[in-house]
Amino acid sequence: MKKILIKGLLILLLFVNTAFAAAPLSSWNDTEHKKAIITFVEQVTKEGSPNFVPPAERIATFDNDGTLWPEQPMYFTMAFVFDRIKALAPMHPEWENEQPFKSVLDGDMETFMKGSLSDRIKLDVATQAGITTEEYAQVVKEWAATALHPESGKLYTQMAYQPMIELLNYLRANGFKTYIVSGGRIDFMRPWTEAVYGIPPEQVIGSSFKTKLELRNGKPVIMYLPEISSLNDGPGKVTSINQYIGRRPIAAFGNSDGDLEMLKWTTDGSGAHLALLVHHTDEYREWAYDRTSSFGRLDKALDEATAKGWTVVDMKNDWKTIYVFEQQ
Amino acid sequence: MKKILIKGLLILLLFVNTAFAAAPLSSWNDTEHKKAIITFVEQVTKEGSPNFVPPAERIATFDNDGTLWPEQPMYFTMAFVFDRIKALAPMHPEWENEQPFKSVLDGDMETFMKGSLSDRIKLDVATQAGITTEEYAQVVKEWAATALHPESGKLYTQMAYQPMIELLNYLRANGFKTYIVSGGRIDFMRPWTEAVYGIPPEQVIGSSFKTKLELRNGKPVIMYLPEISSLNDGPGKVTSINQYIGRRPIAAFGNSDGDLEMLKWTTDGSGAHLALLVHHTDEYREWAYDRTSSFGRLDKALDEATAKGWTVVDMKNDWKTIYVFEQQ
């Protein structure tokens, strides 16, 4: 009795929701790529279909930089760290003569880009030294609410890709659990991903530093240690998916060679799957780059996508609008 | 129009669900501890209440061994590893003369328990050498479906605590997201937690080994490395919660000193919270132990609970039934 009543109500609710909902992916042009997405979703959600996947197993993983928002003229996480270094510089006069700090303070990208990964890590360590994870989250929130992109003049978060947000919503409306699996810092994303993408902190995976529980004035706090815990790029994305999610995704979305292993891992599962690359082809509305870019290089993964028939979104032709701010 | 219709239907659905639902926590006696749980849940879920917590922030973390199922006469994860060592022994004649393998094969718990943590890790490493994470999950599944507890003669998973499963269901019915945060191996729990506790793999956190993506016959596989990635006990539970969830729980459930930091972290948050310890007081139906036990020692946390007024469940008096199998 109870079950029948609930089922009836759920069906009615579903009907109302569907009848009134805007068409999905309305910022996408009606190309083969939009069709590929919709066909995949219809297949895995249709009960009785040979490709049906139970809701609990509908895991979708998204790269962030270059997939959900831009990564030019530099990774936005890097812009945050640069801003933070500048804000902290008055307390660190020694940085004026010390790399990589000097090149950041001088705005000398050419010198900075010649540095190593360990130079970049030095910046992270400097920005998180002596503050708790909760204080760091507050700093990120304030930056996300105020810092403007140098070219668009918009908030960085307003530059999130409208078509990808529609895609996230479309997948969630079809029972998918959406995750970010990014090479960027986990602590840099979590404070704003829920508001911008509808992805809660517990579904955000990224590179991270080790931490330690300490007492400060008798209260427990979590402090950063100056040691990388996980570099979440390339094969690291696959081992992180295993560590955090413990299931293989059935859909994965990326835009660069750092996403190649994640897409391969996804397509290597049994059953239906979707592997999608965002190709940055719009030099007017966004940026056009692939095989030789310093940020988001897309070379091997583009070859693999062509060979395997993955969906390669052509930003210029596939997207009616690019940014969230165009809708505001 | 759409919103009003959906809201009306949701209210109706909620009404039907509430009207027909069995009383929550029916395996719990009507003691102050059951009341403390219900009062907490009613406070945080009642809109307009000063203690209201939005659903997205209703995070509840549960220890596993001794909190959701027993840990006597030894941790069940240890029983699994022992069984695995015995199964693999014919391929490792050298184990007959090598500790800690010898004491496991001889059933000599006294000698084994004198060993160090690194001895226990040796067993883990031996059981996962050369197999993929997916093969390991299969081995765990088969064990969980067949291995019997030496005293009850029941499947280990049938010994899950019925009152705690009702508590998990009750919390989830009230919008909580329930997590396991255990000192046990993450890979040992994930294959069966969804079936037994209704907790999906992505909400299971535990101790883990580092892993590596490799190609085997041209297919990507994840292999274990012989190096601990995270020891998820004591302060490690708090840093893991930060790493995996990125939010502070509002309710935490444990039974031993290894849960103390997690409970402190939870109660130190702003707003309403619940900290609960399961005290093993029933020597007839379960086991009675606390301050001097080798498994699940409850000493400092019991003092802290008394001092802070945390909810300490008295298994003997608070629980009508103990095990899932009593209901089957």
XYZ file of C-alpha atoms in Angstrom:
656
model
C 0.000 0.000 0.000
C 2.674 2.444 1.092
C 4.972 1.418 -1.737
C 2.287 1.801 -4.375
C 1.317 5.244 -3.108
C 4.924 6.415 -3.061
C 5.608 4.986 -6.482
C 2.544 6.733 -7.872
C 3.609 10.021 -6.383
C 7.156 9.637 -7.639
C 5.966 8.976 -11.168
C 3.706 12.016 -10.984
C 6.584 14.099 -9.633
C 8.870 12.917 -12.386
C 6.230 13.776 -14.960
C 5.772 17.285 -13.590
C 9.510 17.812 -13.452
C 10.036 16.592 -17.003
C 7.078 18.438 -18.448
C 8.218 21.787 -17.086
C 11.986 21.380 -17.361
C 13.838 23.413 -19.979
C 15.347 21.333 -22.775
C 18.671 19.963 -21.546
C 21.931 21.366 -22.912
C 20.250 24.484 -24.325
C 23.608 26.278 -24.736
C 24.800 23.463 -26.986
C 24.273 23.580 -30.724
C 22.545 20.531 -32.189
C 25.689 18.823 -33.415
C 26.779 15.209 -33.388
C 28.575 15.849 -30.075
C 25.455 16.951 -28.246
C 23.701 13.930 -29.763
C 26.475 11.606 -28.558
C 25.991 12.839 -24.984
C 22.217 12.471 -25.071
C 22.344 9.041 -26.706
C 24.737 7.817 -24.034
C 22.598 9.145 -21.181
C 19.427 7.680 -22.655
C 21.074 4.289 -23.080
C 22.389 3.954 -19.539
C 19.214 5.254 -17.883
C 16.656 3.218 -19.804
C 15.592 0.227 -17.737
C 15.667 -2.933 -19.789
C 18.247 -1.489 -22.190
C 21.303 -3.750 -22.601
C 23.390 -0.721 -21.611
C 21.363 0.145 -18.498
C 23.496 1.159 -15.506
C 21.989 1.298 -11.980
C 21.992 4.849 -10.541
C 24.560 3.999 -7.844
C 27.090 3.174 -10.563
C 26.523 6.314 -12.635
C 29.776 8.018 -11.723
C 30.953 10.916 -13.911
C 34.348 12.563 -13.403
C 35.299 16.004 -14.689
C 38.653 17.660 -14.971
C 38.369 21.310 -13.883
C 40.946 23.610 -15.545
C 40.136 23.886 -19.246
C 37.140 21.549 -18.896
C 34.768 23.374 -16.541
C 36.426 26.807 -16.671
C 39.344 28.349 -18.623
C 43.040 27.938 -17.953
C 44.402 30.975 -19.843
C 46.489 33.094 -19.695
C 47.452 30.779 -16.810
C 45.771 28.208 -14.548
C 43.359 30.127 -12.307
C 44.730 28.295 -9.280
C 48.104 29.767 -10.204
C 46.580 33.248 -10.438
C 45.247 32.725 -6.909
C 48.642 31.668 -5.590
C 50.325 34.631 -7.323
C 47.817 37.043 -5.748
C 48.416 35.420 -2.383
C 52.198 35.724 -2.695
C 51.793 39.420 -3.526
C 49.537 39.913 -0.502
C 52.027 38.192 1.807
C 55.152 39.834 0.297
C 55.321 42.796 2.736
C 55.971 40.283 5.516
C 58.679 38.560 3.442
C 61.227 41.116 2.218
C 63.586 38.205 1.442
C 61.306 37.164 -1.446
C 62.524 40.133 -3.503
C 65.755 38.300 -4.190
C 64.612 34.710 -4.044
C 63.134 32.586 -6.848
C 60.447 31.673 -7.616
C 59.065 34.525 -5.484
C 60.989 37.240 -7.301
C 59.567 36.390 -10.725
C 56.034 36.300 -9.295
C 56.456 39.698 -7.642
C 58.042 41.141 -10.811
C 55.255 39.681 -12.981
C 58.008 37.948 -14.959
C 56.105 34.925 -16.323
C 58.912 33.975 -18.699
C 61.356 33.357 -15.852
C 58.686 31.761 -13.701
C 57.706 29.264 -16.401
C 61.312 28.107 -16.659
C 61.095 26.950 -13.039
C 60.415 23.408 -11.917
C 57.462 21.742 -10.236
C 59.281 22.087 -6.920
C 59.342 25.868 -7.476
C 55.566 25.858 -7.841
C 55.247 23.772 -4.714
C 57.369 26.341 -2.850
C 54.684 28.927 -3.589
C 51.932 26.660 -2.263
C 53.920 25.951 0.878
C 54.545 29.677 1.431
C 50.851 30.536 1.101
C 49.688 27.903 3.566
C 52.438 28.119 6.185
C 51.108 28.672 9.691
C 47.427 28.828 8.776
C 44.755 26.222 9.382
C 42.762 24.469 6.649
C 39.701 26.488 7.687
C 41.595 29.784 7.472
C 42.892 28.778 4.037
C 39.328 28.056 2.886
C 38.322 31.542 4.020
C 41.157 33.123 2.017
C 40.074 31.173 -1.083
C 36.429 32.227 -0.618
C 37.389 35.887 -0.392
C 39.579 35.620 -3.487
C 36.841 33.847 -5.465
C 34.363 36.565 -4.499
C 36.590 39.483 -5.520
C 39.484 38.633 -7.871
C 38.933 39.551 -11.522
C 40.305 37.840 -14.605
C 42.863 40.137 -16.321
C 41.278 39.860 -19.780
C 37.540 39.458 -19.218
C 37.362 41.694 -16.164
C 34.881 39.205 -14.697
C 35.133 37.128 -11.541
C 37.013 33.933 -12.301
C 34.028 31.859 -11.182
C 31.770 33.762 -13.617
C 33.914 32.359 -16.406
C 32.768 28.809 -15.711
C 31.525 27.253 -18.950
C 27.746 27.518 -19.203
C 27.438 24.453 -21.493
C 29.384 22.321 -19.031
C 27.224 23.455 -16.117
C 24.192 22.415 -18.159
C 25.901 19.089 -18.784
C 26.547 18.612 -15.045
C 22.888 19.400 -14.308
C 21.705 17.094 -17.075
C 23.773 14.197 -15.751
C 22.642 14.756 -12.160
C 19.011 14.949 -13.294
C 19.627 11.505 -14.763
C 20.927 10.004 -11.548
C 24.650 10.579 -12.060
C 26.968 11.508 -9.230
C 29.307 14.195 -10.595
C 32.900 14.509 -9.381
C 35.744 16.889 -10.083
C 39.067 15.110 -10.564
C 41.535 17.918 -11.135
C 45.281 18.451 -11.067
C 44.536 21.670 -9.160
C 44.652 21.987 -5.386
C 41.730 20.317 -3.621
C 41.614 23.130 -1.028
C 41.486 25.763 -3.735
C 38.365 24.249 -5.329
C 36.217 23.021 -2.465
C 35.206 26.415 -1.050
C 33.297 27.430 -4.224
C 32.511 24.334 -6.348
C 29.117 23.784 -4.754
C 27.945 27.316 -5.590
C 29.422 27.357 -9.099
C 29.035 23.771 -10.334
C 26.626 22.213 -7.820
C 29.435 19.836 -6.796
C 29.806 19.485 -3.008
C 33.270 19.419 -1.383
C 33.130 15.662 -0.799
C 32.912 15.156 -4.572
C 35.995 17.246 -5.330
C 39.317 15.431 -5.762
C 42.566 17.269 -6.427
C 46.235 17.540 -5.627
C 46.804 17.866 -1.911
C 49.347 18.442 0.801
C 49.763 16.283 3.865
C 48.184 17.694 7.001
C 48.517 17.308 10.741
C 46.073 17.644 13.606
C 47.344 20.094 16.224
C 46.051 21.919 19.250
C 45.959 25.704 19.038
C 44.807 27.467 22.214
C 43.409 24.134 23.323
C 41.297 23.695 20.169
C 42.039 21.070 17.513
C 43.031 22.533 14.134
C 44.362 20.989 10.926
C 47.672 22.415 9.708
C 49.390 21.861 6.354
C 52.698 20.067 6.177
C 55.204 21.135 3.498
C 54.886 17.787 1.714
C 52.731 16.781 -1.259
C 50.266 14.018 -0.446
C 48.955 13.459 -3.956
C 49.778 14.876 -7.400
C 46.487 14.403 -9.104
C 47.485 14.366 -12.743
C 47.813 11.720 -15.467
C 47.948 8.266 -13.845
C 47.454 10.017 -10.472
C 43.874 10.770 -11.524
C 43.124 7.062 -11.854
C 44.668 6.074 -8.524
C 42.824 8.988 -6.859
C 39.522 7.866 -8.363
C 40.179 4.453 -6.865
C 41.151 5.949 -3.523
C 38.316 8.471 -3.154
C 35.459 6.876 -5.080
C 36.296 3.188 -5.235
C 34.295 2.729 -8.427
C 35.226 3.099 -12.086
C 33.478 6.080 -13.755
C 31.203 5.409 -16.717
C 31.716 8.933 -18.069
C 34.834 11.111 -17.977
C 35.432 14.633 -19.242
C 38.751 16.352 -19.801
C 40.651 18.611 -22.146
C 44.349 17.779 -21.940
C 46.962 15.052 -21.879
C 46.714 15.041 -18.067
C 43.243 13.531 -18.506
C 44.284 10.761 -20.882
C 44.685 7.997 -18.290
C 41.356 8.897 -16.659
C 39.567 8.678 -20.004
C 41.292 5.401 -20.873
C 40.397 3.956 -17.449
C 36.781 4.938 -17.986
C 36.492 3.528 -21.499
C 38.209 0.327 -20.432
C 35.346 -0.569 -18.082
C 32.693 -3.078 -19.062
C 29.391 -1.686 -20.315
C 28.529 1.640 -21.910
C 30.786 4.613 -21.323
C 31.402 8.131 -22.558
C 34.808 9.795 -22.956
C 34.724 13.462 -23.917
C 37.425 16.042 -24.582
C 36.815 19.783 -24.724
C 38.899 21.158 -27.591
C 39.740 24.853 -27.274
C 39.048 26.075 -30.796
C 37.525 29.498 -30.285
C 40.172 32.189 -30.456
C 37.593 34.986 -30.346
C 35.252 34.034 -27.541
C 37.790 31.978 -25.565
C 41.291 30.822 -26.547
C 42.486 28.486 -29.288
C 45.266 26.096 -28.341
C 46.147 22.421 -28.172
C 49.400 20.601 -28.978
C 51.929 23.221 -27.874
C 50.237 25.085 -25.037
C 52.012 25.535 -21.673
C 48.648 25.183 -19.943
C 46.368 22.318 -20.839
C 48.460 20.763 -23.597
C 46.292 18.484 -25.732
C 48.452 16.302 -27.932
C 48.564 12.566 -27.178
C 44.996 12.605 -25.888
C 43.812 14.197 -29.143
C 45.448 11.407 -31.142
C 43.957 8.794 -28.830
C 40.516 10.394 -29.064
C 40.670 10.333 -32.846
C 41.843 6.711 -32.900
C 39.198 5.570 -30.399
C 36.289 7.676 -31.607
C 35.886 9.621 -28.368
C 33.690 12.723 -28.390
C 35.826 15.804 -29.060
C 33.831 18.955 -28.414
C 34.657 21.771 -30.812
C 34.068 24.754 -28.571
C 33.636 27.157 -31.475
C 30.995 25.139 -33.268
C 29.366 23.218 -30.434
C 28.748 25.944 -27.872
C 26.200 28.764 -28.336
C 27.464 30.544 -25.279
C 30.737 30.008 -23.452
C 30.615 31.669 -20.049
C 28.185 31.761 -17.163
C 28.404 35.576 -17.147
C 26.805 35.714 -20.601
C 23.607 34.455 -18.979
C 23.670 36.895 -16.076
C 3.626 26.941 -11.066
C 6.078 24.112 -11.461
C 7.684 24.834 -8.085
C 4.358 24.914 -6.282
C 3.253 21.641 -7.828
C 6.509 19.918 -6.947
C 6.464 21.301 -3.415
C 2.906 20.081 -2.922
C 3.828 16.636 -4.152
C 6.929 16.508 -1.984
C 4.920 17.402 1.109
C 2.376 14.731 0.250
C 5.161 12.213 -0.329
C 6.778 13.095 2.982
C 3.441 12.659 4.713
C 2.853 9.244 3.181
C 6.381 8.172 4.019
C 6.086 9.337 7.622
C 2.626 7.946 8.157
C 3.558 4.463 7.023
C 7.150 4.253 8.229
C 7.967 1.919 11.108
C 9.015 3.701 14.296
C 12.715 4.510 13.986
C 15.265 2.698 16.129
C 12.862 -0.133 16.977
C 15.704 -2.356 18.245
C 16.619 0.307 20.787
C 15.087 0.331 24.254
C 13.467 3.617 25.232
C 16.375 4.896 27.302
C 17.905 8.344 27.615
C 20.429 7.393 24.910
C 17.780 6.688 22.306
C 16.122 9.958 23.328
C 19.403 11.852 22.955
C 19.730 10.617 19.370
C 16.153 11.500 18.434
C 16.311 14.908 20.114
C 19.482 15.742 18.193
C 18.022 14.665 14.856
C 14.784 16.569 15.441
C 16.713 19.724 16.354
C 18.958 19.806 13.312
C 16.205 18.899 10.842
C 13.506 21.294 12.039
C 13.449 24.372 9.818
C 13.404 27.529 11.874
C 15.019 25.797 14.848
C 18.133 27.629 16.110
C 19.986 24.332 15.664
C 18.767 23.678 12.109
C 21.478 22.332 9.790
C 20.953 22.340 5.993
C 20.876 18.792 4.536
C 24.170 19.254 2.641
C 25.973 19.777 5.957
C 24.438 16.781 7.737
C 27.558 14.633 7.714
C 27.696 11.647 10.076
C 30.854 9.551 10.471
C 30.937 6.040 11.897
C 33.835 3.949 13.040
C 33.372 0.349 11.851
C 35.064 -2.246 14.105
C 33.261 -2.339 17.452
C 30.816 0.364 16.346
C 28.941 -1.162 13.401
C 30.024 -4.774 13.920
C 32.068 -6.667 16.537
C 35.844 -6.779 16.902
C 36.203 -9.929 19.029
C 37.945 -12.297 19.419
C 39.961 -10.213 16.931
C 39.312 -7.480 14.351
C 37.361 -9.095 11.507
C 39.730 -7.518 9.000
C 42.504 -9.429 10.770
C 40.510 -12.651 10.529
C 40.250 -12.027 6.776
C 43.997 -11.468 6.440
C 44.743 -14.590 8.495
C 42.429 -16.664 6.270
C 44.119 -15.204 3.210
C 47.603 -16.008 4.523
C 46.480 -19.601 5.160
C 45.092 -19.830 1.620
C 48.313 -18.508 0.104
C 50.659 -20.530 2.353
C 51.062 -23.527 -0.001
C 52.778 -21.172 -2.464
C 55.045 -19.804 0.294
C 56.803 -22.664 2.104
C 59.247 -20.088 3.538
C 56.436 -18.703 5.739
C 56.638 -21.768 7.960
C 59.787 -20.372 9.526
C 59.219 -16.655 9.148
C 57.339 -14.305 11.496
C 54.706 -13.015 11.548
C 53.554 -15.698 9.068
C 54.538 -18.621 11.287
C 52.381 -17.510 14.226
C 49.411 -16.977 11.890
C 49.809 -20.441 10.351
C 50.275 -22.012 13.799
C 47.241 -20.186 15.184
C 49.563 -18.783 17.859
C 47.817 -15.507 18.724
C 49.966 -14.871 21.773
C 53.145 -14.649 19.702
C 51.381 -12.752 16.942
C 50.057 -10.094 19.308
C 53.590 -9.430 20.565
C 54.509 -8.342 17.036
C 54.643 -4.751 15.846
C 52.486 -2.732 13.457
C 55.060 -3.382 10.758
C 54.474 -7.132 11.240
C 50.778 -6.608 10.575
C 51.596 -4.548 7.516
C 53.774 -7.409 6.246
C 50.661 -9.601 6.190
C 48.708 -7.011 4.208
C 51.536 -6.636 1.731
C 51.767 -10.409 1.302
C 48.041 -10.752 0.618
C 47.954 -8.043 -2.026
C 51.250 -8.681 -3.812
C 50.860 -9.112 -7.556
C 47.082 -8.745 -7.663
C 45.052 -5.805 -8.918
C 42.653 -3.757 -6.789
C 39.743 -5.357 -8.650
C 41.039 -8.873 -7.993
C 41.489 -7.994 -4.316
C 37.875 -6.773 -4.155
C 36.757 -10.110 -5.582
C 38.705 -12.026 -2.926
C 37.099 -9.896 -0.193
C 33.618 -10.461 -1.648
C 34.091 -14.219 -1.670
C 35.381 -14.181 1.909
C 32.474 -12.022 3.108
C 30.011 -14.401 1.452
C 31.470 -17.572 2.978
C 33.704 -17.086 6.049
C 32.072 -17.851 9.393
C 32.788 -16.280 12.756
C 34.445 -18.865 15.054
C 32.055 -18.322 17.968
C 28.696 -17.417 16.431
C 29.043 -19.673 13.390
C 27.408 -16.891 11.360
C 28.774 -14.928 8.421
C 30.796 -12.006 9.725
C 28.520 -9.565 7.895
C 25.462 -11.098 9.591
C 26.953 -9.947 12.880
C 26.520 -6.283 11.957
C 24.672 -4.519 14.777
C 20.962 -4.263 13.999
C 20.470 -1.145 16.182
C 23.289 0.652 14.365
C 21.850 -0.234 10.960
C 18.553 1.249 12.129
C 20.470 4.327 13.261
C 22.144 4.638 9.834
C 18.753 4.338 8.129
C 17.180 6.835 10.519
C 19.909 9.398 9.859
C 19.722 8.926 6.091
C 15.925 9.243 6.194
C 16.586 12.605 7.849
C 18.899 13.855 5.116
C 22.229 12.791 6.610
C 25.075 11.509 4.494
C 26.573 8.557 6.387
C 30.278 7.740 6.181
C 32.490 5.014 7.571
C 35.778 6.329 8.968
C 37.596 3.224 10.122
C 41.105 2.197 11.050
C 40.458 -0.933 8.968
C 41.537 -1.337 5.363
C 39.460 0.679 2.913
C 39.675 -2.142 0.321
C 38.455 -4.682 2.847
C 35.258 -2.725 3.568
C 34.164 -1.267 0.250
C 33.115 -4.530 -1.437
C 30.287 -5.205 1.087
C 29.395 -1.988 2.983
C 26.658 -1.029 0.540
C 24.853 -4.347 0.956
C 25.298 -4.531 4.728
C 25.085 -0.897 5.885
C 23.674 0.928 2.854
C 26.951 2.884 2.656
C 28.376 3.105 -0.888
C 32.126 2.680 -1.523
C 32.661 6.409 -2.043
C 31.505 7.009 1.538
C 33.956 4.539 3.054
C 37.251 5.885 4.404
C 39.916 3.644 5.878
C 43.589 2.862 6.101
C 45.097 2.393 2.674
C 48.157 1.429 0.726
C 49.689 3.456 -2.068
C 48.836 2.220 -5.531
C 50.202 2.486 -9.040
C 48.611 2.430 -12.475
C 50.194 -0.210 -14.698
C 49.542 -1.909 -17.993
C 48.884 -5.639 -17.898
C 48.407 -7.278 -21.290
C 47.815 -3.794 -22.658
C 45.017 -3.034 -20.187
C 45.354 -0.495 -17.381
C 45.189 -2.011 -13.893
C 45.805 -0.610 -10.412
C 48.429 -2.450 -8.376
C 49.241 -2.070 -4.676
C 52.603 -0.729 -3.577
C 54.123 -2.085 -0.342
C 53.790 1.302 1.350
C 51.074 2.644 3.659
C 49.325 5.700 2.263
C 47.205 6.500 5.299
C 46.872 5.044 8.809
C 43.338 6.000 9.567
C 43.308 5.963 13.354
C 43.238 8.587 16.092
C 44.278 11.977 14.638
C 44.475 10.255 11.228
C 40.673 9.998 11.253
C 40.381 13.775 11.451
C 42.883 14.495 8.677
C 41.182 11.818 6.529
C 37.779 13.404 7.095
C 39.273 16.676 5.907
C 40.880 14.984 2.916
C 37.943 12.866 1.753
C 34.919 14.866 2.879
C 36.186 18.422 3.316
C 33.474 19.203 5.860
C 33.324 18.786 9.623
C 30.804 16.102 10.693
C 27.929 17.122 12.948
C 27.574 13.586 14.327
C 30.274 11.017 15.041
C 30.032 7.468 16.339
C 32.817 5.331 17.754
C 33.694 2.869 20.478
C 37.382 3.200 21.283
C 40.264 5.544 21.983
C 41.044 5.517 18.258
C 37.827 7.488 17.771
C 38.563 10.132 20.381
C 40.012 12.774 18.047
C 37.154 12.297 15.563
C 34.569 12.822 18.303
C 36.433 15.844 19.660
C 36.699 17.337 16.167
C 32.965 16.848 15.683
C 31.938 18.361 19.011
C 34.305 21.291 18.514
C 32.323 22.510 15.496
C 29.875 25.372 15.772
C 26.201 24.463 16.064
C 24.492 21.317 17.288
C 26.401 18.062 17.294
C 26.190 14.506 18.566
C 29.093 12.408 19.847
C 28.273 8.809 20.672
C 30.312 5.898 21.991
C 29.192 2.282 21.884
C 30.220 0.700 25.194
C 30.605 -3.086 25.047
C 28.821 -4.140 28.239
C 27.045 -7.331 27.272
C 29.177 -10.365 28.095
C 26.355 -12.777 27.236
C 25.007 -11.570 23.922
C 28.248 -9.918 22.744
C 31.484 -9.225 24.645
C 32.180 -7.023 27.666
C 35.432 -5.037 27.529
C 36.809 -1.530 27.664
C 39.950 -0.145 29.354
C 42.294 -3.107 28.939
C 41.196 -4.782 25.704
C 43.711 -5.526 22.933
C 41.013 -4.767 20.382
C 38.996 -1.589 20.690
C 40.468 -0.289 23.935
C 38.119 2.303 25.437
C 39.893 4.209 28.172
C 40.691 7.883 27.552
C 37.646 8.301 25.357
C 35.422 6.948 28.134
C 36.814 9.537 30.557
C 36.381 12.284 27.975
C 32.808 11.154 27.247
C 31.953 11.269 30.936
C 33.545 14.691 31.360
C 31.859 16.143 28.268
C 28.471 14.469 28.623
C 28.698 12.531 25.352
C 26.175 9.771 24.707
C 27.624 6.438 25.875
C 25.461 3.567 24.662
C 25.227 0.726 27.139
C 24.869 -2.195 24.773
C 23.351 -4.473 27.408
C 20.619 -2.090 28.474
C 20.087 -0.007 25.341
C 19.814 -2.662 22.660
C 16.882 -5.088 22.371
C 18.673 -7.094 19.713
C 22.353 -7.054 18.845
C 22.915 -8.744 15.510
C 21.363 -8.567 12.073
C 21.065 -12.372 12.054
C 18.598 -12.232 14.961
C 16.137 -10.585 12.550
C 16.662 -13.074 9.738
